[in-house]
Short mmCIF file of C-alpha atoms in Angstrom, two decimals:
data_model
loop_
_atom_site.label_atom_id
_atom_site.label_comp_id
_atom_site.label_asym_id
_atom_site.label_seq_id
_atom_site.Cartn_x
_atom_site.Cartn_y
_atom_site.Cartn_z
CA MET F 1345 -17.57 -13.71 23.23
CA ALA F 1346 -15.62 -12.83 20.08
CA SER F 1347 -15.95 -9.30 18.73
CA TYR F 1348 -14.29 -6.95 16.28
CA LEU F 1349 -12.71 -3.75 17.59
CA PHE F 1350 -12.30 -1.41 14.63
CA TYR F 1351 -9.96 1.41 15.59
CA ASP F 1352 -7.93 4.30 14.24
CA ILE F 1353 -5.39 6.67 15.74
CA GLU F 1354 -4.18 10.16 14.93
CA THR F 1355 -0.63 10.77 16.08
CA THR F 1356 2.04 13.45 16.44
CA GLY F 1357 4.05 11.84 13.64
CA LEU F 1358 5.18 8.62 12.00
CA ASN F 1359 7.99 7.54 14.31
CA LYS F 1360 6.56 4.46 16.01
CA ALA F 1361 8.99 4.55 18.94
CA PHE F 1362 8.92 8.26 19.79
CA ASP F 1363 5.63 9.73 18.57
CA GLN F 1364 2.40 9.50 20.55
CA VAL F 1365 -1.33 9.06 20.06
CA LEU F 1366 -3.41 12.25 20.10
CA GLN F 1367 -6.76 10.70 19.24
CA PHE F 1368 -8.01 7.12 19.51
CA ALA F 1369 -11.40 6.06 18.19
CA ALA F 1370 -12.92 2.59 18.18
CA ILE F 1371 -16.18 0.87 17.31
CA ARG F 1372 -16.78 -2.62 18.70
CA THR F 1373 -19.08 -4.89 16.70
CA ASP F 1374 -20.26 -8.46 16.91
CA MET F 1375 -19.05 -10.98 14.35
CA LYS F 1376 -21.85 -9.92 11.99
CA LEU F 1377 -20.60 -6.32 12.18
CA GLN F 1378 -23.49 -4.99 14.25
CA GLU F 1379 -22.29 -2.17 16.51
CA ILE F 1380 -21.98 -2.88 20.24
CA ASP F 1381 -20.34 0.32 21.49
CA ARG F 1382 -17.94 3.06 20.47
CA HIS F 1383 -15.13 4.99 22.12
CA LEU F 1384 -13.32 8.26 21.51
CA ILE F 1385 -10.28 9.06 23.63
CA GLY F 1386 -8.38 12.33 23.41
CA VAL F 1387 -4.79 12.17 24.59
CA LYS F 1388 -2.92 15.16 25.98
CA LEU F 1389 0.30 16.13 24.20
CA ARG F 1390 3.30 15.04 26.24
CA PRO F 1391 5.71 17.82 27.22
CA ASP F 1392 8.66 16.05 25.57
CA VAL F 1393 7.06 15.33 22.16
CA ILE F 1394 7.76 17.55 19.16
CA PRO F 1395 4.74 17.21 16.82
CA SER F 1396 5.55 16.66 13.15
CA PRO F 1397 4.48 19.68 11.07
CA LEU F 1398 3.32 17.39 8.24
CA ALA F 1399 1.21 15.32 10.62
CA THR F 1400 -0.26 18.50 12.09
CA ILE F 1401 -1.51 19.85 8.75
CA THR F 1402 -2.84 16.39 7.86
CA HIS F 1403 -5.02 15.63 10.89
CA ARG F 1404 -5.48 19.34 11.75
CA ILE F 1405 -5.32 18.83 15.52
CA ALA F 1406 -4.26 22.18 16.94
CA ILE F 1407 -1.81 22.54 19.83
CA THR F 1408 -4.59 24.05 21.94
CA GLN F 1409 -6.75 20.99 21.28
CA SER F 1410 -3.87 18.60 21.98
CA LYS F 1411 -3.43 20.05 25.46
CA GLN F 1412 -6.84 18.64 26.44
CA GLY F 1413 -7.84 15.08 27.21
CA LEU F 1414 -6.29 12.39 29.37
CA ASN F 1415 -2.58 12.20 30.03
CA GLU F 1416 -0.86 9.49 28.04
CA PHE F 1417 -0.58 7.04 30.93
CA GLU F 1418 -4.31 7.09 31.68
CA ALA F 1419 -5.31 7.03 28.01
CA ILE F 1420 -3.02 4.17 27.03
CA LYS F 1421 -4.30 2.10 29.95
CA GLN F 1422 -7.84 2.48 28.58
CA ILE F 1423 -6.74 1.60 25.05
CA HIS F 1424 -4.85 -1.44 26.29
CA GLN F 1425 -7.91 -2.62 28.20
CA LEU F 1426 -10.15 -2.25 25.12
CA MET F 1427 -7.79 -4.21 22.91
CA ASN F 1428 -7.27 -6.93 25.51
CA GLN F 1429 -10.93 -7.63 26.26
CA PRO F 1430 -11.22 -11.42 25.84
CA GLY F 1431 -12.09 -12.49 22.31
CA THR F 1432 -11.22 -9.12 20.74
CA ILE F 1433 -10.11 -9.07 17.11
CA SER F 1434 -8.56 -5.63 16.72
CA LEU F 1435 -8.37 -4.21 13.22
CA GLY F 1436 -8.42 -1.07 11.15
CA TYR F 1437 -7.24 0.19 7.79
CA ASN F 1438 -3.50 -0.42 7.41
CA THR F 1439 -3.21 -0.89 11.16
CA LEU F 1440 -0.71 -3.77 11.11
CA THR F 1441 1.99 -1.73 9.41
CA PHE F 1442 1.61 1.42 11.53
CA ASP F 1443 -1.08 1.85 14.20
CA ASP F 1444 -0.58 -1.48 15.91
CA GLU F 1445 3.18 -1.12 16.12
CA LEU F 1446 3.03 2.45 17.39
CA LEU F 1447 0.59 1.30 20.08
CA ARG F 1448 2.98 -1.50 20.97
CA PHE F 1449 5.65 1.10 21.80
CA CYS F 1450 3.04 3.13 23.71
CA PHE F 1451 2.27 0.06 25.81
CA HIS F 1452 5.98 -0.57 26.33
CA ARG F 1453 6.85 2.89 27.65
CA ASN F 1454 3.78 2.85 29.92
CA LEU F 1455 4.78 -0.50 31.49
CA LEU F 1456 1.94 -2.46 29.89
CA PRO F 1457 2.31 -5.85 28.14
CA PRO F 1458 2.94 -4.89 24.50
CA TYR F 1459 1.90 -8.16 22.84
CA THR F 1460 -1.03 -9.67 24.76
CA HIS F 1461 -3.64 -8.21 22.38
CA GLN F 1462 -2.14 -10.45 19.70
CA TYR F 1463 -2.74 -13.79 21.38
CA ASN F 1464 -4.02 -13.76 24.96
CA GLN F 1465 -7.56 -14.90 25.89
CA GLY F 1466 -8.65 -15.35 22.31
CA CYS F 1467 -7.42 -11.94 21.15
CA ARG F 1468 -5.85 -11.48 17.73
CA ARG F 1469 -5.41 -8.92 14.94
CA MET F 1470 -6.54 -8.30 11.39
CA ASP F 1471 -6.10 -5.53 8.82
CA MET F 1472 -8.65 -4.22 6.34
CA LEU F 1473 -6.05 -3.06 3.77
CA PRO F 1474 -4.89 -6.54 2.63
CA ILE F 1475 -8.53 -7.64 2.72
CA THR F 1476 -9.25 -4.74 0.36
CA ASN F 1477 -6.40 -5.89 -1.89
CA MET F 1478 -8.03 -9.33 -2.10
CA TYR F 1479 -11.47 -7.93 -2.93
CA TYR F 1480 -9.98 -5.67 -5.59
CA LEU F 1481 -8.30 -8.67 -7.21
CA TYR F 1482 -11.01 -11.31 -6.88
CA LYS F 1483 -14.36 -9.62 -6.02
CA ARG F 1484 -14.01 -6.35 -7.86
CA GLU F 1485 -17.76 -5.90 -8.18
CA SER F 1486 -18.01 -5.31 -4.42
CA LEU F 1487 -16.97 -1.63 -4.60
CA ASN F 1488 -16.42 1.36 -6.78
CA TRP F 1489 -12.65 1.59 -7.16
CA PRO F 1490 -11.44 5.21 -7.25
CA GLU F 1491 -8.81 6.52 -9.62
CA ILE F 1492 -6.81 9.63 -8.77
CA GLU F 1493 -5.05 11.25 -11.73
CA GLY F 1494 -5.63 8.09 -13.74
CA LYS F 1495 -4.19 5.73 -11.12
CA LEU F 1496 -5.99 3.33 -8.78
CA SER F 1497 -6.05 4.55 -5.19
CA LEU F 1498 -6.77 2.33 -2.21
CA ARG F 1499 -6.44 5.16 0.30
CA LEU F 1500 -9.29 4.99 2.77
CA GLU F 1501 -10.44 8.57 2.15
CA HIS F 1502 -10.71 7.91 -1.60
CA LEU F 1503 -12.57 4.63 -1.09
CA SER F 1504 -14.89 6.38 1.35
CA THR F 1505 -15.70 9.20 -1.08
CA ALA F 1506 -16.23 6.86 -4.04
CA ASN F 1507 -18.52 4.54 -2.05
CA HIS F 1508 -20.15 6.96 0.44
CA LEU F 1509 -18.79 5.03 3.41
CA ALA F 1510 -18.80 7.88 5.94
CA THR F 1511 -19.34 11.62 6.22
CA GLY F 1512 -16.87 14.06 7.70
CA MET F 1513 -13.25 15.00 7.17
CA ALA F 1514 -10.74 12.22 6.58
CA HIS F 1515 -7.92 11.82 9.13
CA ASN F 1516 -10.38 12.30 11.95
CA ALA F 1517 -10.08 9.10 13.96
CA LEU F 1518 -13.80 8.48 14.44
CA VAL F 1519 -14.68 9.31 10.82
CA ASP F 1520 -12.01 6.89 9.60
CA VAL F 1521 -13.30 4.15 11.92
CA GLU F 1522 -16.86 4.65 10.67
CA ALA F 1523 -15.61 4.38 7.09
CA THR F 1524 -13.66 1.21 7.91
CA VAL F 1525 -16.67 -0.46 9.56
CA GLU F 1526 -18.88 0.36 6.59
CA LEU F 1527 -16.20 -0.94 4.23
CA ALA F 1528 -16.16 -4.22 6.16
CA ARG F 1529 -19.95 -4.44 5.91
CA ARG F 1530 -19.78 -4.07 2.13
CA PHE F 1531 -17.26 -6.88 1.99
CA TYR F 1532 -19.23 -9.00 4.48
CA SER F 1533 -22.15 -9.06 2.03
CA GLU F 1534 -19.95 -11.49 0.08
CA THR F 1535 -20.00 -13.80 3.10
CA LYS F 1536 -18.04 -16.73 1.67
CA MET F 1537 -15.28 -14.43 0.44
CA TRP F 1538 -15.20 -12.58 3.78
CA HIS F 1539 -14.66 -15.76 5.79
CA TYR F 1540 -12.08 -17.08 3.32
CA VAL F 1541 -9.99 -13.90 3.50
CA THR F 1542 -10.32 -13.25 7.23
CA ASP F 1543 -9.22 -16.81 8.01
CA TYR F 1544 -5.78 -15.81 6.75
CA PHE F 1545 -5.47 -13.80 9.97
CA ASP F 1546 -6.07 -16.87 12.11
CA LYS F 1547 -2.73 -18.56 12.86
CA GLU F 1548 -3.97 -22.13 12.67
CA SER F 1549 -5.96 -21.60 9.47
CA ASP F 1550 -3.04 -19.78 7.87
CA ARG F 1551 -0.63 -22.54 8.90
CA GLN F 1552 -2.84 -25.24 7.40
CA ARG F 1553 -3.21 -23.31 4.15
CA LEU F 1554 0.53 -22.85 3.84
CA GLU F 1555 1.08 -26.56 4.35
CA GLU F 1556 -1.47 -27.33 1.64
CA ILE F 1557 0.46 -25.38 -1.00
CA PRO F 1558 1.99 -27.97 -3.36
CA ILE F 1559 5.71 -28.76 -3.08
CA ASN F 1560 7.59 -27.86 -6.25
CA PHE F 1561 10.95 -29.32 -5.28
CA HIS F 1562 13.17 -29.98 -2.27
CA SER F 1563 16.28 -28.14 -1.14
CA ILE F 1564 18.63 -28.41 1.82
CA ALA F 1565 16.48 -25.99 3.90
CA CYS F 1566 12.98 -27.29 3.35
CA SER F 1567 10.35 -28.47 0.92
CA ASN F 1568 10.10 -25.54 -1.47
CA ARG F 1569 6.56 -24.41 -2.20
CA VAL F 1570 5.53 -21.78 -4.74
CA GLY F 1571 2.67 -19.43 -3.98
CA LEU F 1572 1.43 -15.90 -4.63
CA MET F 1573 2.14 -13.33 -1.94
CA VAL F 1574 -0.54 -10.59 -1.74
CA SER F 1575 0.61 -7.35 -0.11
CA ASN F 1576 -0.25 -3.70 -0.59
CA GLU F 1577 3.43 -2.74 -0.57
CA LEU F 1578 3.81 -4.51 -3.93
CA GLY F 1579 1.65 -1.87 -5.60
CA SER F 1580 -0.95 -1.89 -8.33
CA VAL F 1581 1.78 -2.23 -10.97
CA ASN F 1582 2.23 -5.80 -9.68
CA GLN F 1583 -1.51 -6.31 -9.08
CA TYR F 1584 -0.57 -6.34 -5.36
CA GLN F 1585 0.85 -9.86 -5.68
CA VAL F 1586 4.10 -11.58 -6.63
CA PRO F 1587 5.13 -15.23 -7.05
CA VAL F 1588 7.26 -16.44 -4.15
CA LEU F 1589 9.20 -19.54 -3.14
CA LEU F 1590 9.33 -20.80 0.44
CA ILE F 1591 12.98 -21.15 1.50
CA GLY F 1592 12.49 -22.02 5.18
CA ASN F 1593 12.30 -20.29 8.53
CA SER F 1594 14.46 -17.52 9.91
CA ILE F 1595 16.95 -18.84 12.46
CA PRO F 1596 17.10 -15.79 14.79
CA TYR F 1597 13.36 -15.07 14.37
CA LYS F 1598 11.86 -18.55 14.42
CA ASN F 1599 8.27 -17.41 13.88
CA GLN F 1600 9.11 -15.94 10.47
CA THR F 1601 8.84 -17.92 7.24
CA LEU F 1602 10.94 -16.68 4.33
CA TRP F 1603 9.62 -16.32 0.77
CA LEU F 1604 11.95 -15.61 -2.13
CA ARG F 1605 10.46 -13.46 -4.88
CA LEU F 1606 10.56 -15.33 -8.20
CA ASP F 1607 9.59 -12.75 -10.85
CA LEU F 1608 12.77 -10.66 -10.80
CA PRO F 1609 15.23 -11.39 -13.63
CA GLN F 1610 18.17 -10.14 -11.56
CA LEU F 1611 17.84 -13.26 -9.41
CA ARG F 1612 19.83 -15.12 -12.06
CA GLU F 1613 22.62 -12.55 -11.74
CA THR F 1614 23.29 -13.61 -8.15
CA THR F 1615 26.82 -14.46 -7.07
CA PRO F 1616 28.09 -15.33 -3.58
CA ASP F 1617 29.08 -11.67 -3.17
CA ASN F 1618 25.90 -9.84 -4.22
CA ILE F 1619 23.07 -11.83 -2.59
CA PRO F 1620 21.59 -8.78 -0.75
CA GLU F 1621 21.41 -6.80 -4.00
CA THR F 1622 19.91 -9.41 -6.35
CA THR F 1623 17.51 -11.35 -4.10
CA TRP F 1624 14.33 -10.12 -2.43
CA VAL F 1625 12.90 -12.12 0.46
CA MET F 1626 9.58 -11.36 2.12
CA ARG F 1627 9.16 -12.30 5.77
CA LYS F 1628 5.87 -13.65 7.05
CA LYS F 1629 4.47 -14.67 10.43
CA GLN F 1630 1.52 -17.03 10.56
CA GLY F 1631 -1.78 -15.18 10.75
CA GLU F 1632 -0.19 -11.90 9.67
CA LEU F 1633 0.86 -10.05 6.51
CA GLY F 1634 1.11 -11.03 3.74
CA ILE F 1635 -1.47 -13.40 2.38
CA VAL F 1636 0.03 -16.39 0.52
CA LEU F 1637 -2.30 -17.94 -2.07
CA PRO F 1638 -1.82 -21.33 -3.71
CA PRO F 1639 -0.68 -21.20 -7.38
CA HIS F 1640 -4.13 -21.96 -8.78
CA GLU F 1641 -4.90 -20.81 -12.30
CA ARG F 1642 -7.59 -18.38 -11.08
CA TYR F 1643 -4.83 -16.52 -9.18
CA TRP F 1644 -1.86 -17.19 -11.46
CA ARG F 1645 -3.58 -15.65 -14.49
CA TYR F 1646 -3.03 -12.19 -13.02
CA LEU F 1647 0.66 -12.61 -13.83
CA SER F 1648 1.57 -11.48 -17.33
CA PRO F 1649 3.05 -14.11 -19.67
CA GLU F 1650 6.41 -12.32 -19.32
CA ARG F 1651 6.38 -12.62 -15.52
CA GLN F 1652 5.32 -16.26 -15.71
CA ALA F 1653 8.24 -16.96 -18.05
CA ILE F 1654 10.68 -15.30 -15.60
CA VAL F 1655 9.29 -17.47 -12.78
CA GLU F 1656 9.91 -20.66 -14.77
CA GLU F 1657 13.43 -19.56 -15.73
CA ASN F 1658 14.26 -18.63 -12.12
CA GLN F 1659 13.02 -21.96 -10.75
CA ASP F 1660 15.11 -23.85 -13.31
CA TRP F 1661 18.13 -21.68 -12.51
CA LEU F 1662 17.84 -22.27 -8.75
CA GLN F 1663 17.61 -26.04 -9.21
CA SER F 1664 20.62 -26.09 -11.53
CA HIS F 1665 22.76 -23.91 -9.22
CA THR F 1666 22.26 -25.82 -5.99
CA GLN F 1667 25.37 -24.55 -4.18
CA LEU F 1668 24.54 -20.93 -4.89
CA PHE F 1669 20.89 -21.53 -3.99
CA HIS F 1670 22.11 -22.95 -0.69
CA LYS F 1671 24.14 -19.76 -0.06
CA ILE F 1672 21.05 -17.64 -0.82
CA ILE F 1673 19.01 -19.68 1.64
CA CYS F 1674 21.67 -19.52 4.35
CA TYR F 1675 22.13 -15.77 3.98
CA HIS F 1676 18.46 -15.01 4.47
CA ARG F 1677 17.84 -17.63 7.15
CA GLU F 1678 20.79 -16.37 9.21
CA PHE F 1679 20.12 -12.66 8.66
CA SER F 1680 19.50 -10.63 11.80
CA TYR F 1681 18.83 -6.95 12.22
CA PRO F 1682 21.90 -4.94 13.25
CA TRP F 1683 22.44 -4.16 16.91
CA ILE F 1684 22.07 -0.44 17.58
CA PRO F 1685 24.37 0.79 20.35
CA ASP F 1686 23.09 3.28 22.95
CA LEU F 1687 19.51 2.74 21.81
CA ASP F 1688 17.11 4.79 23.91
CA ILE F 1689 15.04 2.70 26.33
CA GLU F 1690 11.78 3.73 24.66
CA ALA F 1691 12.97 2.43 21.29
CA ALA F 1692 14.58 -0.75 22.64
CA LEU F 1693 11.43 -2.88 22.82
CA TYR F 1694 12.67 -5.42 20.27
CA GLN F 1695 16.36 -5.22 21.11
CA ASN F 1696 16.00 -5.80 24.86
CA GLY F 1697 13.71 -8.81 24.61
CA PHE F 1698 10.94 -9.92 26.94
CA LEU F 1699 10.57 -8.97 30.59
CA SER F 1700 11.15 -11.50 33.33
CA GLU F 1701 8.19 -12.74 35.36
CA GLN F 1702 9.39 -10.64 38.28
CA GLU F 1703 9.51 -7.48 36.14
CA GLN F 1704 6.06 -8.22 34.72
CA ALA F 1705 4.67 -8.63 38.23
CA LEU F 1706 6.24 -5.35 39.33
CA CYS F 1707 4.72 -3.55 36.31
CA HIS F 1708 1.31 -4.95 37.26
CA GLN F 1709 1.83 -3.78 40.84
CA PHE F 1710 2.87 -0.34 39.57
CA HIS F 1711 -0.39 0.05 37.63
CA ALA F 1712 -2.50 -0.85 40.66
CA ALA F 1713 -0.64 1.50 43.03
CA SER F 1714 -1.32 5.08 44.10
CA LEU F 1715 1.01 7.83 42.91
CA ALA F 1716 2.87 7.87 46.22
CA GLU F 1717 3.34 4.10 46.01
CA GLN F 1718 4.44 4.32 42.37
CA ILE F 1719 7.23 6.72 43.33
CA LYS F 1720 8.51 4.15 45.82
CA LEU F 1721 8.16 1.30 43.35
CA VAL F 1722 10.48 2.98 40.82
CA THR F 1723 13.52 2.03 42.86
CA GLN F 1724 12.39 -1.60 43.10
CA PHE F 1725 13.02 -2.24 39.41
CA GLU F 1726 16.38 -3.99 39.30
CA ASN F 1727 16.62 -3.44 35.54
CA ILE F 1728 17.96 0.08 34.98
CA ALA F 1729 16.00 0.49 31.74
CA MET F 1730 12.73 -0.37 33.46
CA ARG F 1731 13.55 2.04 36.26
CA GLN F 1732 14.11 4.80 33.72
CA LEU F 1733 10.85 4.00 31.92
CA ALA F 1734 8.93 4.22 35.20
CA SER F 1735 10.70 7.45 36.13
CA ARG F 1736 9.93 9.09 32.78
CA LEU F 1737 6.33 7.92 32.99
CA LEU F 1738 5.81 9.78 36.27
CA CYS F 1739 7.67 12.92 35.14
CA ARG F 1740 5.61 13.18 31.95
CA ASN F 1741 2.22 12.55 33.44
CA TYR F 1742 2.45 13.64 37.11
CA PRO F 1743 5.29 16.21 37.21
CA ASP F 1744 4.35 18.04 40.41
CA ASN F 1745 6.27 17.47 43.65
CA LEU F 1746 8.34 14.53 42.43
CA PRO F 1747 11.64 13.68 44.20
CA LYS F 1748 14.86 14.94 42.65
CA MET F 1749 16.08 11.41 41.84
CA LEU F 1750 13.27 11.20 39.26
CA THR F 1751 13.37 14.75 37.90
CA GLN F 1752 17.15 14.69 37.44
CA ASP F 1753 16.92 11.68 35.13
CA PHE F 1754 14.16 13.39 33.16
CA ALA F 1755 16.26 16.55 32.85
CA ASP F 1756 19.09 14.47 31.35
CA TYR F 1757 16.62 12.94 28.90
CA TRP F 1758 15.26 16.42 28.03
CA ARG F 1759 18.72 17.57 26.99
CA ARG F 1760 19.00 14.55 24.67
CA ILE F 1761 15.75 15.29 22.84
CA ASN F 1762 17.06 18.77 21.95
CA PRO F 1763 20.74 18.13 21.25
CA GLN F 1764 23.35 20.81 20.62
CA ASN F 1765 24.51 18.74 17.65
CA GLU F 1766 21.77 17.33 15.40
CA ALA F 1767 23.91 14.24 14.76
CA GLU F 1768 23.44 13.36 18.44
CA ALA F 1769 19.65 13.05 18.19
CA LEU F 1770 18.14 9.94 19.75
CA ARG F 1771 17.78 7.02 17.34
CA ASP F 1772 14.92 4.56 17.03
CA TYR F 1773 15.05 0.78 16.49
CA LYS F 1774 15.57 1.34 12.74
CA ASN F 1775 18.41 3.76 13.52
CA GLN F 1776 16.29 6.72 12.38
CA PRO F 1777 16.69 10.00 14.31
CA ARG F 1778 14.06 11.40 16.63
CA LEU F 1779 12.58 14.67 15.39
CA THR F 1780 14.35 17.60 17.04
CA PRO F 1781 12.93 21.11 17.59
CA LEU F 1782 15.30 22.59 15.01
CA GLN F 1783 14.31 19.99 12.40
CA ALA F 1784 10.64 20.70 13.06
CA LEU F 1785 11.14 24.45 12.60
CA ASN F 1786 13.01 23.83 9.34
CA GLU F 1787 10.17 21.59 8.15
CA ILE F 1788 7.62 24.30 8.96
CA ALA F 1789 9.58 26.75 6.81
CA GLN F 1790 9.75 24.25 3.93
CA LEU F 1791 6.02 23.53 4.07
CA ARG F 1792 5.21 27.21 3.99
CA SER F 1793 7.37 27.76 0.92
CA GLN F 1794 6.53 24.59 -1.05
CA ALA F 1795 3.09 23.32 -0.14
CA HIS F 1796 -0.29 24.67 -1.20
CA LEU F 1797 -1.78 25.21 2.23
CA ASP F 1798 -5.14 26.65 3.24
CA ASN F 1799 -5.53 29.27 5.95
CA GLN F 1800 -6.29 26.73 8.66
CA GLN F 1801 -3.12 24.80 7.89
CA LEU F 1802 -1.03 27.97 7.89
CA ASN F 1803 -2.47 28.95 11.26
CA LEU F 1804 -1.73 25.46 12.61
CA LEU F 1805 1.91 25.79 11.55
CA THR F 1806 2.19 29.21 13.19
CA GLU F 1807 0.75 27.84 16.42
CA LEU F 1808 3.11 24.87 16.26
CA GLU F 1809 6.11 27.11 15.63
CA ASP F 1810 5.24 29.27 18.65
CA TYR F 1811 4.79 26.16 20.78
CA ILE F 1812 8.18 24.73 19.85
CA LYS F 1813 9.93 28.01 20.55
CA THR F 1814 8.17 28.31 23.90
CA GLN F 1815 8.52 24.72 25.03
CA PHE F 1816 12.04 23.91 23.85
CA SER F 1817 15.44 25.49 23.85
CA VAL F 1818 16.21 25.54 20.13
CA PRO F 1819 19.81 25.26 18.87
CA SER F 1820 20.91 27.31 15.89
CA CYS F 1821 22.20 25.67 12.71
CA GLU F 1822 25.78 26.23 13.94
CA GLY F 1823 25.05 24.08 16.97
CA GLU F 1824 24.99 26.85 19.60
CA LYS F 1825 22.00 28.09 21.57
CA SER F 1826 20.46 30.99 19.71
CA ARG F 1827 17.83 31.78 22.35
CA LEU F 1828 16.23 30.18 25.34
CA TRP F 1829 12.50 30.42 24.76
CA GLY F 1830 10.38 30.19 27.89
CA ARG F 1831 12.64 27.75 29.76
#
């Protein structure tokens, strides 16, 4: 039976590969948004995670509180099971750009299938933020739309306050889920609109709608269709939508369609040498962000006359510069993300590709085994990266009385998360550095000096500072060990 699983997470920070969940809340409803059950899972802080000071003063989860709950392995297994219940449509507010991807890395490092909740046994995903964008544009009477300092805000806490969606402090996982469910119920009262918008998150419906967009002209790559891409990242200044031109599919990432933005005058300044600087392509997978609308007048009228004129000029320019247009198409179709050398195994989900059937079976066997059996199974992974993931999993969650072959690898990893030289910090799949203890302490000092913090937030930062100094050996700015706190 199909159901919605509205969920929210509070985390140690914003790095999707290295940060962890501290709090997971979910409310399951039927397809008419009537509640079936709810869940609240507290997750114990891992010994190797350095919580972000900014995240700490935002969700206000104290270190003492974060030491309670289930260990990450047990908690993530429960979350994975909830999201993979047959027929589950998992969704939240802005979940597709953050929560879902962070959970994907959680699944990966805990030897769970990271993608099955997207497609297996009738499961799929949605996101309430782009749905909110659509209602703001085309069913504005559905809500009160808050303005903060004279500017529209679509932040969940502001929508909740303006429309009395939930009570309690924002950035508490359960409060945010309750607000999201109530928001969905307000939108569901416009039933026809609700079904129209949510069908954009169904792959087959989205595919059919894309194919129904009229063809404007033909190029060497494909039949070029013009539509309106709706996405929150475009901002209220663009009314959350821009005109785009289909230029084909990515070659290395075959499930991505490519849409060239048409309302930027610098497009006509393109030369063979500056394509990355003058062209903006948005990547889309079927059933996912963003929503592409047909160029009907009821949508197109949200573009100013000036933007509409730029679109016409750009289309004419592309058709009259066919060789250059071909180079633009080829550049974006052939583009692939750069290979990152020495990428840590926890951040290498996308770079290393899919597991073999044998590795998947061994992961399944690992989850069903006792701790003693899991220790033996570590050595059966032929893939070194998988062996390291399994080893770290046990050291983080069940550190007592483990054999030296496991603890030695974890000790090597521990040295890398607190490097002597900050330039040697672990990097994620976007080549961004993992937060180090020294960086966290510097951030605490900056927040104290710059931010307007209340007493609770100041106490949280003091507790976090003490924890970092106790848990980690912190290098000085010169790169040498200043002290060895509690290790």
